[in-house]
mmCIF file of C-alpha atoms in Angstrom:
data_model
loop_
_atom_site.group_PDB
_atom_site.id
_atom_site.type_symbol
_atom_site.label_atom_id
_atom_site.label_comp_id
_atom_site.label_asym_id
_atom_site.label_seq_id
_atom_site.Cartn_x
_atom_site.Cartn_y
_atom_site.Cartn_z
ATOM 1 C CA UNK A 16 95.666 116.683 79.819
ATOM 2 C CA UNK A 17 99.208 116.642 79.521
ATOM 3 C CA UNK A 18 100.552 115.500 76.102
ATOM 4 C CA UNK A 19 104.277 116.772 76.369
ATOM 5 C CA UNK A 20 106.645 113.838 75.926
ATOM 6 C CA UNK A 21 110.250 113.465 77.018
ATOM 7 C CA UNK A 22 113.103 110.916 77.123
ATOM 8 C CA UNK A 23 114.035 111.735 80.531
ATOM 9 C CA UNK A 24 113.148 114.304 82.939
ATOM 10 C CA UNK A 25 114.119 117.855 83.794
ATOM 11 C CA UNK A 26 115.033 116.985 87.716
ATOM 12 C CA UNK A 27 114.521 120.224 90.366
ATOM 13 C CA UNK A 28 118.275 120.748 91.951
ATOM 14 C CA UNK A 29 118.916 119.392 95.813
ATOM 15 C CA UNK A 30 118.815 123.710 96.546
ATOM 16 C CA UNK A 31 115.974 124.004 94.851
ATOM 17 C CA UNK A 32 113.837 121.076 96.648
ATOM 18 C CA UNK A 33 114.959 122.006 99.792
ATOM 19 C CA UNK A 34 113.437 125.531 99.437
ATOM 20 C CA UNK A 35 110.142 123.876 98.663
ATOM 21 C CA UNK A 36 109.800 122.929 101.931
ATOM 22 C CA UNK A 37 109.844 126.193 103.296
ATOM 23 C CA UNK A 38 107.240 127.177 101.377
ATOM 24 C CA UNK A 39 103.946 128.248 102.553
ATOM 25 C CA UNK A 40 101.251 125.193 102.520
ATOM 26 C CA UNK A 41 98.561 126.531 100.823
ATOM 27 C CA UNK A 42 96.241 125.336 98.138
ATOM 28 C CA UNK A 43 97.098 128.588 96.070
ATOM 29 C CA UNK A 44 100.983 128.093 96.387
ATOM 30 C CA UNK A 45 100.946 124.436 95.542
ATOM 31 C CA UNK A 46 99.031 125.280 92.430
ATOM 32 C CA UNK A 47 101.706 127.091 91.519
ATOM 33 C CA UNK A 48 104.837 125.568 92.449
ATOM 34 C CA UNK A 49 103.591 122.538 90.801
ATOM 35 C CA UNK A 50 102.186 124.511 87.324
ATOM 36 C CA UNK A 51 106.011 125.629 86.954
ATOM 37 C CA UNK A 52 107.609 122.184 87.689
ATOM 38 C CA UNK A 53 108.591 120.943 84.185
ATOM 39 C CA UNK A 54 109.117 117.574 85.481
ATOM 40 C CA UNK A 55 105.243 117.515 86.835
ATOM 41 C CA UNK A 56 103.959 118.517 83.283
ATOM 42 C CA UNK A 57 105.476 116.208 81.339
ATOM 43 C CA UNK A 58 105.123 112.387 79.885
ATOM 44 C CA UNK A 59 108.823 110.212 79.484
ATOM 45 C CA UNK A 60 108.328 107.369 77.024
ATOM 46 C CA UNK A 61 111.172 104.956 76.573
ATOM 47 C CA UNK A 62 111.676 101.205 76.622
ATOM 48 C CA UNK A 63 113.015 98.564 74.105
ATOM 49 C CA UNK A 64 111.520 98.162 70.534
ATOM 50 C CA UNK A 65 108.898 96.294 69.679
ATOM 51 C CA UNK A 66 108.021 94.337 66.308
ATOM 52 C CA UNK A 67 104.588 93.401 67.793
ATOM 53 C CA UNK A 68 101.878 95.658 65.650
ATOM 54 C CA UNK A 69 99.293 94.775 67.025
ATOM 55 C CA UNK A 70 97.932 93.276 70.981
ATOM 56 C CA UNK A 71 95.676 89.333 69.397
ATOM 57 C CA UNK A 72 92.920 88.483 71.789
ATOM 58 C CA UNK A 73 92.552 87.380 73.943
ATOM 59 C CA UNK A 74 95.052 89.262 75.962
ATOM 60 C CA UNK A 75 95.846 89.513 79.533
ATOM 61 C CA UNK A 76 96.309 92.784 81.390
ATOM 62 C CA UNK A 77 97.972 93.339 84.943
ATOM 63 C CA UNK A 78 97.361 96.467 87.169
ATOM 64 C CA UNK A 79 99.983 96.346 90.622
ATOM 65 C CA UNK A 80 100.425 99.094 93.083
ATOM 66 C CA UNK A 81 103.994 98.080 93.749
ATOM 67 C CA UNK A 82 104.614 100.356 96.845
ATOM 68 C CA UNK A 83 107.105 102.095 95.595
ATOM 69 C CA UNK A 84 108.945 99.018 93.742
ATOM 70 C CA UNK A 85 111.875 97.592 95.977
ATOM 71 C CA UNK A 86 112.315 94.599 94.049
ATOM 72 C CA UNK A 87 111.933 95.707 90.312
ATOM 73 C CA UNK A 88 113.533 92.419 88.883
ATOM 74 C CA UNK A 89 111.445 90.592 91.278
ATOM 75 C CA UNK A 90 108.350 91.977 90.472
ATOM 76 C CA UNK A 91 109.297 91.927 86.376
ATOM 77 C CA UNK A 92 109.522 87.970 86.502
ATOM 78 C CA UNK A 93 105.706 88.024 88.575
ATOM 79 C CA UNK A 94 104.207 89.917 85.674
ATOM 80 C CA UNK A 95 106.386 87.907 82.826
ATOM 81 C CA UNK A 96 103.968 84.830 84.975
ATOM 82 C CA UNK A 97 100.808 86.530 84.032
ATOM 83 C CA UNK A 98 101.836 86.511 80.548
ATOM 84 C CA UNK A 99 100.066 90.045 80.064
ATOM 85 C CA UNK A 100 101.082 92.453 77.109
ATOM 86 C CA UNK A 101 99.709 95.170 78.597
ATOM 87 C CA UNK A 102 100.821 96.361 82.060
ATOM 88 C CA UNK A 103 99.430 99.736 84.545
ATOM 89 C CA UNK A 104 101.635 100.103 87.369
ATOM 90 C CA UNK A 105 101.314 102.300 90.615
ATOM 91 C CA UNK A 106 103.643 103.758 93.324
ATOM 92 C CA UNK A 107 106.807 103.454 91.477
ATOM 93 C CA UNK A 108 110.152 105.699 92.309
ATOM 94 C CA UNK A 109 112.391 107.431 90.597
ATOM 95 C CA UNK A 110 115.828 108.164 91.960
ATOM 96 C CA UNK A 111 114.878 107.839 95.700
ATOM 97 C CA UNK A 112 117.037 106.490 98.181
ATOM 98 C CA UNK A 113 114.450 104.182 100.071
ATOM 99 C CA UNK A 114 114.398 102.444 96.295
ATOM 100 C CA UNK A 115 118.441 102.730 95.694
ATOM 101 C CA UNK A 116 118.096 105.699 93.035
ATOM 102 C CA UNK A 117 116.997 103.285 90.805
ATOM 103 C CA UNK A 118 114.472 103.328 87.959
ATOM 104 C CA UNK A 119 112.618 100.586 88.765
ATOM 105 C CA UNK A 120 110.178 101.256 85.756
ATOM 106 C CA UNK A 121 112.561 100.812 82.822
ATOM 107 C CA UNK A 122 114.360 98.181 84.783
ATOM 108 C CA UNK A 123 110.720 96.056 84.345
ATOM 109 C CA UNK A 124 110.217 97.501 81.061
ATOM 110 C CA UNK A 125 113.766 96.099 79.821
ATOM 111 C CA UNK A 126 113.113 92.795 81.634
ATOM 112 C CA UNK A 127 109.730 92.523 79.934
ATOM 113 C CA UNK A 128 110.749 93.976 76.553
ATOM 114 C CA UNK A 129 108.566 96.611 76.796
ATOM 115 C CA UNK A 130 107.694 100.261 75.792
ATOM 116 C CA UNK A 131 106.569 102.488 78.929
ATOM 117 C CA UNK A 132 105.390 105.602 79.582
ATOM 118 C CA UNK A 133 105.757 107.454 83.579
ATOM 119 C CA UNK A 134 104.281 110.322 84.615
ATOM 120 C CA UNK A 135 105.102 112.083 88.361
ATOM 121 C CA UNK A 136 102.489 112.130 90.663
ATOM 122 C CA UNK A 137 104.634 113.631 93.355
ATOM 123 C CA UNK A 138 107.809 115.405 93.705
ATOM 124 C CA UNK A 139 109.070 113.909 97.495
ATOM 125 C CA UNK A 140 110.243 116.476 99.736
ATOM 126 C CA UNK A 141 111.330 113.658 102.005
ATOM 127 C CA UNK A 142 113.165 110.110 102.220
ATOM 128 C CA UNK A 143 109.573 109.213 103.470
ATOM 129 C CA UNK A 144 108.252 107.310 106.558
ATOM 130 C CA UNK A 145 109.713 105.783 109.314
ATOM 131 C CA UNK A 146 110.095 102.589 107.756
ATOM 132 C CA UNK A 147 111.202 103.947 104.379
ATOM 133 C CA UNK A 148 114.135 105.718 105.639
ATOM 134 C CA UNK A 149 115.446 102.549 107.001
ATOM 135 C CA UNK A 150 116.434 101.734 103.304
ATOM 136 C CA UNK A 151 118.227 104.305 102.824
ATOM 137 C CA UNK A 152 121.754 104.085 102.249
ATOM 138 C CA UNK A 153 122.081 107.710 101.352
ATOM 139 C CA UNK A 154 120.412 111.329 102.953
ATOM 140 C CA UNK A 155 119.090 112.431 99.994
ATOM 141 C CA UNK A 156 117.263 111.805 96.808
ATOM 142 C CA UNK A 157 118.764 112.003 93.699
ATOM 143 C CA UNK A 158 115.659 112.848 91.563
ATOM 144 C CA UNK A 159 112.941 112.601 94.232
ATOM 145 C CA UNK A 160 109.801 110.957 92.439
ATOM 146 C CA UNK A 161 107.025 108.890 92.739
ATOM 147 C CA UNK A 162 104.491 108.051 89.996
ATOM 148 C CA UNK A 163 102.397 106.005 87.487
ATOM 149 C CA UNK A 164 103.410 103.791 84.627
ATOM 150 C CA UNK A 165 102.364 102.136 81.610
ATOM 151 C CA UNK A 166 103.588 99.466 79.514
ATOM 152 C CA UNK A 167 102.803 97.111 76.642
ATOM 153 C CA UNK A 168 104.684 95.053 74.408
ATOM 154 C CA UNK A 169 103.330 97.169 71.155
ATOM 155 C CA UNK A 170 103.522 100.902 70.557
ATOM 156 C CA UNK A 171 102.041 103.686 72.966
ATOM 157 C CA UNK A 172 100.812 106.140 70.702
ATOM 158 C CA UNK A 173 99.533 109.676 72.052
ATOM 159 C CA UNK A 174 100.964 109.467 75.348
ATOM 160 C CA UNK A 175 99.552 111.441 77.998
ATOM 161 C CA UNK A 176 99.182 112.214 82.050
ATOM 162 C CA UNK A 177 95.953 113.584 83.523
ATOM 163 C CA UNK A 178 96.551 115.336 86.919
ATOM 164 C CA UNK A 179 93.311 114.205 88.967
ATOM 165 C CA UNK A 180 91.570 117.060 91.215
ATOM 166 C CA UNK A 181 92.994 117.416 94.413
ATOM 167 C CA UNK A 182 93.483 119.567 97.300
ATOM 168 C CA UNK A 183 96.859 119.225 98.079
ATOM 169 C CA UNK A 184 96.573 116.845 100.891
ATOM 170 C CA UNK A 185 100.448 115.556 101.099
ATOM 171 C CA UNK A 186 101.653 119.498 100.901
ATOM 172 C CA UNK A 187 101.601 120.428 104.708
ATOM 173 C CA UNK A 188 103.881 120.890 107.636
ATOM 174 C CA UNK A 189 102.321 117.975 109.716
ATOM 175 C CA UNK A 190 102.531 115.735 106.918
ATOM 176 C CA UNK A 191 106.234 113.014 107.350
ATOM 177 C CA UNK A 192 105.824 112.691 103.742
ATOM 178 C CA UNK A 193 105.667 116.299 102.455
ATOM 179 C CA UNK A 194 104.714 116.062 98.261
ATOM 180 C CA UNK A 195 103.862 118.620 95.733
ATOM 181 C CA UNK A 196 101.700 116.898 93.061
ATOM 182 C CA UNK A 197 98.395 115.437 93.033
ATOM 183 C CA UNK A 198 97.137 112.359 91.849
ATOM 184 C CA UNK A 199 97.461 110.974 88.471
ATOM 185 C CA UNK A 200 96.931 109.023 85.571
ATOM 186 C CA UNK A 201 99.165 107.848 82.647
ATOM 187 C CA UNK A 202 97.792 106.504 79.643
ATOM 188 C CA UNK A 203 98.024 105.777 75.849
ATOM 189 C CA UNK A 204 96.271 104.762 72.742
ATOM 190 C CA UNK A 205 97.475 101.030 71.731
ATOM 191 C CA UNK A 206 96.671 98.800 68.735
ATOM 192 C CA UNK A 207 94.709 95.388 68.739
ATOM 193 C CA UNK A 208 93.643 93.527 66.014
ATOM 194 C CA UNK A 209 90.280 95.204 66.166
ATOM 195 C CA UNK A 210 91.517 98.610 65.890
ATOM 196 C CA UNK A 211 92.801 100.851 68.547
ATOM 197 C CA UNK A 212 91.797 101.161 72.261
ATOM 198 C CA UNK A 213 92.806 103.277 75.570
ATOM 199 C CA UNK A 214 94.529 102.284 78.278
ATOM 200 C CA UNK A 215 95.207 103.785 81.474
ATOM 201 C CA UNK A 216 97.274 103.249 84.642
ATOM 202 C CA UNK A 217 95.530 105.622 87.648
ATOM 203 C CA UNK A 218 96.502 106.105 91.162
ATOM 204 C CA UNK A 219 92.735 107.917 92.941
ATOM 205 C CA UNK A 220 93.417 109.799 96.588
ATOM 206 C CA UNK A 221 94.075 107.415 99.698
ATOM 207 C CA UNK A 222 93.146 110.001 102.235
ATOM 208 C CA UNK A 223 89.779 111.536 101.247
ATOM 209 C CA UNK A 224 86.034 110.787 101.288
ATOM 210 C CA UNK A 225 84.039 108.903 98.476
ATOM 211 C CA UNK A 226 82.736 111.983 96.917
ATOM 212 C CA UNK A 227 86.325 112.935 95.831
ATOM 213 C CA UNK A 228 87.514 109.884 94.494
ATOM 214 C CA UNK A 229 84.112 109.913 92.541
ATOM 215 C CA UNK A 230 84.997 113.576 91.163
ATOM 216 C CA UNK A 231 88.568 112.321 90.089
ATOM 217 C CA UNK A 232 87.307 109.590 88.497
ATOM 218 C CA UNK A 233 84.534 111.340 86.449
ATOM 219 C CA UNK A 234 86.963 113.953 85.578
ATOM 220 C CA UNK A 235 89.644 111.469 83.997
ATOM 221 C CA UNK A 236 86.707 109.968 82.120
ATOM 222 C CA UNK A 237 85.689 113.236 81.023
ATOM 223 C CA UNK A 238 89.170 113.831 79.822
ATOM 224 C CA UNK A 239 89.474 110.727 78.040
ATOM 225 C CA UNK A 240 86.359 110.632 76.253
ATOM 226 C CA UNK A 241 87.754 113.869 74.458
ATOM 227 C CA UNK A 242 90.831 112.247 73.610
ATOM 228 C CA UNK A 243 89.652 109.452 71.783
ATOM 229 C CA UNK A 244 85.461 109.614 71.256
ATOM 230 C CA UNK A 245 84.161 106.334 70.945
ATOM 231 C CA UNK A 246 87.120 104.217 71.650
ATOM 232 C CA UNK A 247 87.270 101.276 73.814
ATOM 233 C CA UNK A 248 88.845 102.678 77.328
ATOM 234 C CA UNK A 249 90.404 100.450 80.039
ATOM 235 C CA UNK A 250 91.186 101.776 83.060
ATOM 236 C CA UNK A 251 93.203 100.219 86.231
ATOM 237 C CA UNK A 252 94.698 100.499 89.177
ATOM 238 C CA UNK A 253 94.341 101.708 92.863
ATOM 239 C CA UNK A 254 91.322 103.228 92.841
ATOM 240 C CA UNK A 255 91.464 102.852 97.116
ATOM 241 C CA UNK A 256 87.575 102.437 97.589
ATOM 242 C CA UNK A 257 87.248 102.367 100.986
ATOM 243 C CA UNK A 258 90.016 103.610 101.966
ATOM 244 C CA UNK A 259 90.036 106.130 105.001
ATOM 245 C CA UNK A 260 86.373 105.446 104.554
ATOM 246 C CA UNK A 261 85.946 102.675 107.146
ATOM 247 C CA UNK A 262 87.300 100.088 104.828
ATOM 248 C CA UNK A 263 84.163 98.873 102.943
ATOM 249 C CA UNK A 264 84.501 98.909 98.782
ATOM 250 C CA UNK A 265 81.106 99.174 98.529
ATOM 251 C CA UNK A 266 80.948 102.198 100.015
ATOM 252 C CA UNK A 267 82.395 104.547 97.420
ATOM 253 C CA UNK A 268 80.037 105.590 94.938
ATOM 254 C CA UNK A 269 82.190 106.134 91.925
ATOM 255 C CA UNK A 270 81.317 102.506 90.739
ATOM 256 C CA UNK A 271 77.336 103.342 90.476
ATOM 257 C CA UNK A 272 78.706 106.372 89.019
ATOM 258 C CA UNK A 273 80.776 104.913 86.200
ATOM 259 C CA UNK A 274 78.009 102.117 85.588
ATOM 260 C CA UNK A 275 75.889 105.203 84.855
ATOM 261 C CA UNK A 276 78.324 106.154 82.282
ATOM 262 C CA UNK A 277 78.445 102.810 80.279
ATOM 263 C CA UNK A 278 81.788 101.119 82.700
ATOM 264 C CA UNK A 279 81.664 97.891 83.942
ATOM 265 C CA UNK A 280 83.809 97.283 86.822
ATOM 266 C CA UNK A 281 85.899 94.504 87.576
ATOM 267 C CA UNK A 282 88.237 93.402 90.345
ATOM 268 C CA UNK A 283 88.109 89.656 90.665
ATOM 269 C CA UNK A 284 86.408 87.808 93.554
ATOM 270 C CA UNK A 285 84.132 90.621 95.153
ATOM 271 C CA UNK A 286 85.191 88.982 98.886
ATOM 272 C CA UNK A 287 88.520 88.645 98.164
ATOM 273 C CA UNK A 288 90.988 91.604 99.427
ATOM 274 C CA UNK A 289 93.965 93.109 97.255
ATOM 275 C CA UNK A 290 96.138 94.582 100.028
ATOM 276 C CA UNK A 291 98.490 92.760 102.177
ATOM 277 C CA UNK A 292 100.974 93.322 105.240
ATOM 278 C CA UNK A 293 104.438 94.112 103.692
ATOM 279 C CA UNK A 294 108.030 95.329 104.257
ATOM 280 C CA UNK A 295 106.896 98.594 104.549
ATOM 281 C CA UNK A 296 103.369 98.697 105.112
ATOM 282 C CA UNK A 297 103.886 95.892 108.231
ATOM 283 C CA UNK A 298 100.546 96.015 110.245
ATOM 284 C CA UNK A 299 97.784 97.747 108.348
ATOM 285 C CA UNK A 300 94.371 98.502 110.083
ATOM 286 C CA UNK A 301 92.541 96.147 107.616
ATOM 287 C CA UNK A 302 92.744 94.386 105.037
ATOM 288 C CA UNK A 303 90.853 96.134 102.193
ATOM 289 C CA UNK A 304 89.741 95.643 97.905
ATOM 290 C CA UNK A 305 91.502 98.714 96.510
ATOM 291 C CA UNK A 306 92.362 97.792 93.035
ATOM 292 C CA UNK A 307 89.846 97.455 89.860
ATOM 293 C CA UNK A 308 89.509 97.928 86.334
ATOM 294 C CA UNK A 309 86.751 99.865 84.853
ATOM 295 C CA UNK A 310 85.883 99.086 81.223
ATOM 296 C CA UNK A 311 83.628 100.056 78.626
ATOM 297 C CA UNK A 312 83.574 98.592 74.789
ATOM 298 C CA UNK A 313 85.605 95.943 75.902
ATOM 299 C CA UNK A 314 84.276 92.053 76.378
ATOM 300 C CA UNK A 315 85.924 90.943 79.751
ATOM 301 C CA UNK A 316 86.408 86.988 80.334
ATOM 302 C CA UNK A 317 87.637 86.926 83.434
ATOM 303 C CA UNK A 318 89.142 88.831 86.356
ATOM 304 C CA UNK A 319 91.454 87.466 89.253
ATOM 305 C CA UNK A 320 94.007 88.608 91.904
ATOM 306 C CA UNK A 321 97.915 87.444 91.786
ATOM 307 C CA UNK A 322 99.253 87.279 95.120
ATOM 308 C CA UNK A 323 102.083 89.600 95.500
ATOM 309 C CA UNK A 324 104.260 86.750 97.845
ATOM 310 C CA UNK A 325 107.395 85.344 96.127
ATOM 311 C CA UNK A 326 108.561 82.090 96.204
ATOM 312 C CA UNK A 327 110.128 82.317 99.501
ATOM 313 C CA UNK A 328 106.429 84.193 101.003
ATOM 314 C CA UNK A 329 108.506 87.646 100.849
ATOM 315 C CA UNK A 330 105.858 90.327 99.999
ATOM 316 C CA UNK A 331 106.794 92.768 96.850
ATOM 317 C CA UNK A 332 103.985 95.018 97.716
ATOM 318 C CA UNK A 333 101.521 95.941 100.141
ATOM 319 C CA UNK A 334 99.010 95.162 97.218
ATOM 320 C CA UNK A 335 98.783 92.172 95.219
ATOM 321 C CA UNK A 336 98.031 91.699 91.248
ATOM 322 C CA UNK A 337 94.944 92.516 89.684
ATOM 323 C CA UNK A 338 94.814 90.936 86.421
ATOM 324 C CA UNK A 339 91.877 90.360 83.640
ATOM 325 C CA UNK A 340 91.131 88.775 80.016
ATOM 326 C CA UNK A 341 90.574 91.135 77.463
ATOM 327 C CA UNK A 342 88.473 88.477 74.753
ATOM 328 C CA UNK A 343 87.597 91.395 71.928
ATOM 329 C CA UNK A 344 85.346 94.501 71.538
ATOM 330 C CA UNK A 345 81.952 95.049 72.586
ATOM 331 C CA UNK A 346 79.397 95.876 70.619
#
């Protein structure tokens, strides 16, 4: 678990990055590249202050893969809709040119008057696919990363990022989108009126069987549980059941796995789909139910998905909204 918490981020030179890619794609080298990259081992926190103490139920939360985030304010005024406090967010940039250099996570956080904390999942090696590089005004990336976020409108005490297991998947030469990192998750201890829970924003492996999105999943539990015995945990996000899998939710056993560890799990209509075509992800194979919440100690109401269309049927993301009701603890 990583606990270290900065304000912004130490950022690899251009020189530096572009000598990553000539290194040798192994397991072993990743695992150490990645153990020396300060900017892969550590938490930023920021956003505006906050004179809420304490999240009143009930409460609405929001998880969103937003594919990388082209349309921060965009996607800020869809989650002001919701009305949710508490926010887990997916696939967001950080100074890459496909996304302008921006930063679309404090850009949402400052529309939403919120605190955040980001974590890196990957250091980009690349202005990415095909499609990306089309929105790219420059040849390079200022910062070059790509990770998790979480946000409420009260405090996020104990910050932290769990790096999932993984086998370096997105560090080889026949990869367009060459990465060092591995999955992650970003999360935080945050006050209700009952006392204090866990939340979590996690991103589990798109390209890999069922069995190893079950192990990173068990693992961040594991990890967790040691942080804060006995609290309520919510966790959300992409957890991409299914996904390179033949498409089929049902199929991944980290849900029986998780109900055997006290979770409930909870991604609104079981036959309705999360993902979507979009501006970058324009004809996908299938449509597919990637995104969920597990809980445990926590009474849910009610669980839905948000379409990700605007007003004018322009897609944000290739995903849409997950969003629940948080009524109070369980007993």
């Amino acid at each position: 678990m990583i606990r270290y918490t900065v304000s912004a981020f130490t950022v690899p030179s251009q020189e530096e990055r572009k000598s990553f890619v000539s290194l040798e794609k192994t397991p072993a080298v990743h695992a150490e590249k990645l153990a020396s990259l300060v900017c892969l081992n550590t938490v930023r926190i920021g956003g505006t202050g906050t004179t809420t103490e304490a999240l009143f139920f009930p409460f609405t939360v929001a998880a969103w893969n937003l594919e990388r985030c082209l349309f921060p304010e965009e996607s800020a005024a869809k989650l002001r809709e919701t009305g949710a406090p508490l926010v887990l967010l997916s696939e967001m940039d950080l100074g890459m040119a496909r996304t302008e250099q921006r930063d679309p996570t404090a850009i949402i956080a400052g529309e939403l008057g919120m605190k955040h904390a980001y974590g890196v999942e990957f250091l980009e090696l690349s202005l990415g696919s095909e499609i990306e590089r089309s929105y790219c005004r420059d040849d390079f990336n200022e910062k070059g990363f790509h990770g998790n976020a979480l946000m409420a409108s009260v405090a996020l005490k104990d910050a932290f990022m769990i790096r999932l297991p993984g086998e370096a998947v997105w560090f080889n030469d026949s990869n367009e989108q060459p990465r060092i990192g591995d999955r992650c998750a970003v999360g935080a201890i945050v006050e209700t009126e009952a006392g204090p829970m866990v939340a979590v924003s996690v991103h589990l492996e798109s390209v890999a069987t069922a069995a190893y999105r079950e192990r990173q999943l068990a693992a961040l539990i594991d990890e967790v549980e040691a942080l804060a015995p006995g609290l309520p945990i919510l966790i959300g996000g992409d957890l991409n059941t299914g996904n390179h899998t033949g498409g089929d939710y049902a199929t991944d056993t980290l849900f029986a796995m998780a109900e055997g560890r006290g979770f409930e799990c909870h991604g609104g209509p079981l036959d309705q789909t999360s993902t979507r075509p979009s501006l970058i992800t324009r004809f996908p194979d299938r449509a597919m139910k990637l995104d969920w919440f597990i809980t445990r100690g926590l009474k849910i109401g009610e669980s839905h998905l948000v379409s990700s269309l605007n007003e004018e049927g322009k897609p944000l993301s290739d995903h849409d909204m997950v969003v629940c009701t948080i009524e109070g603890f369980s007993a």
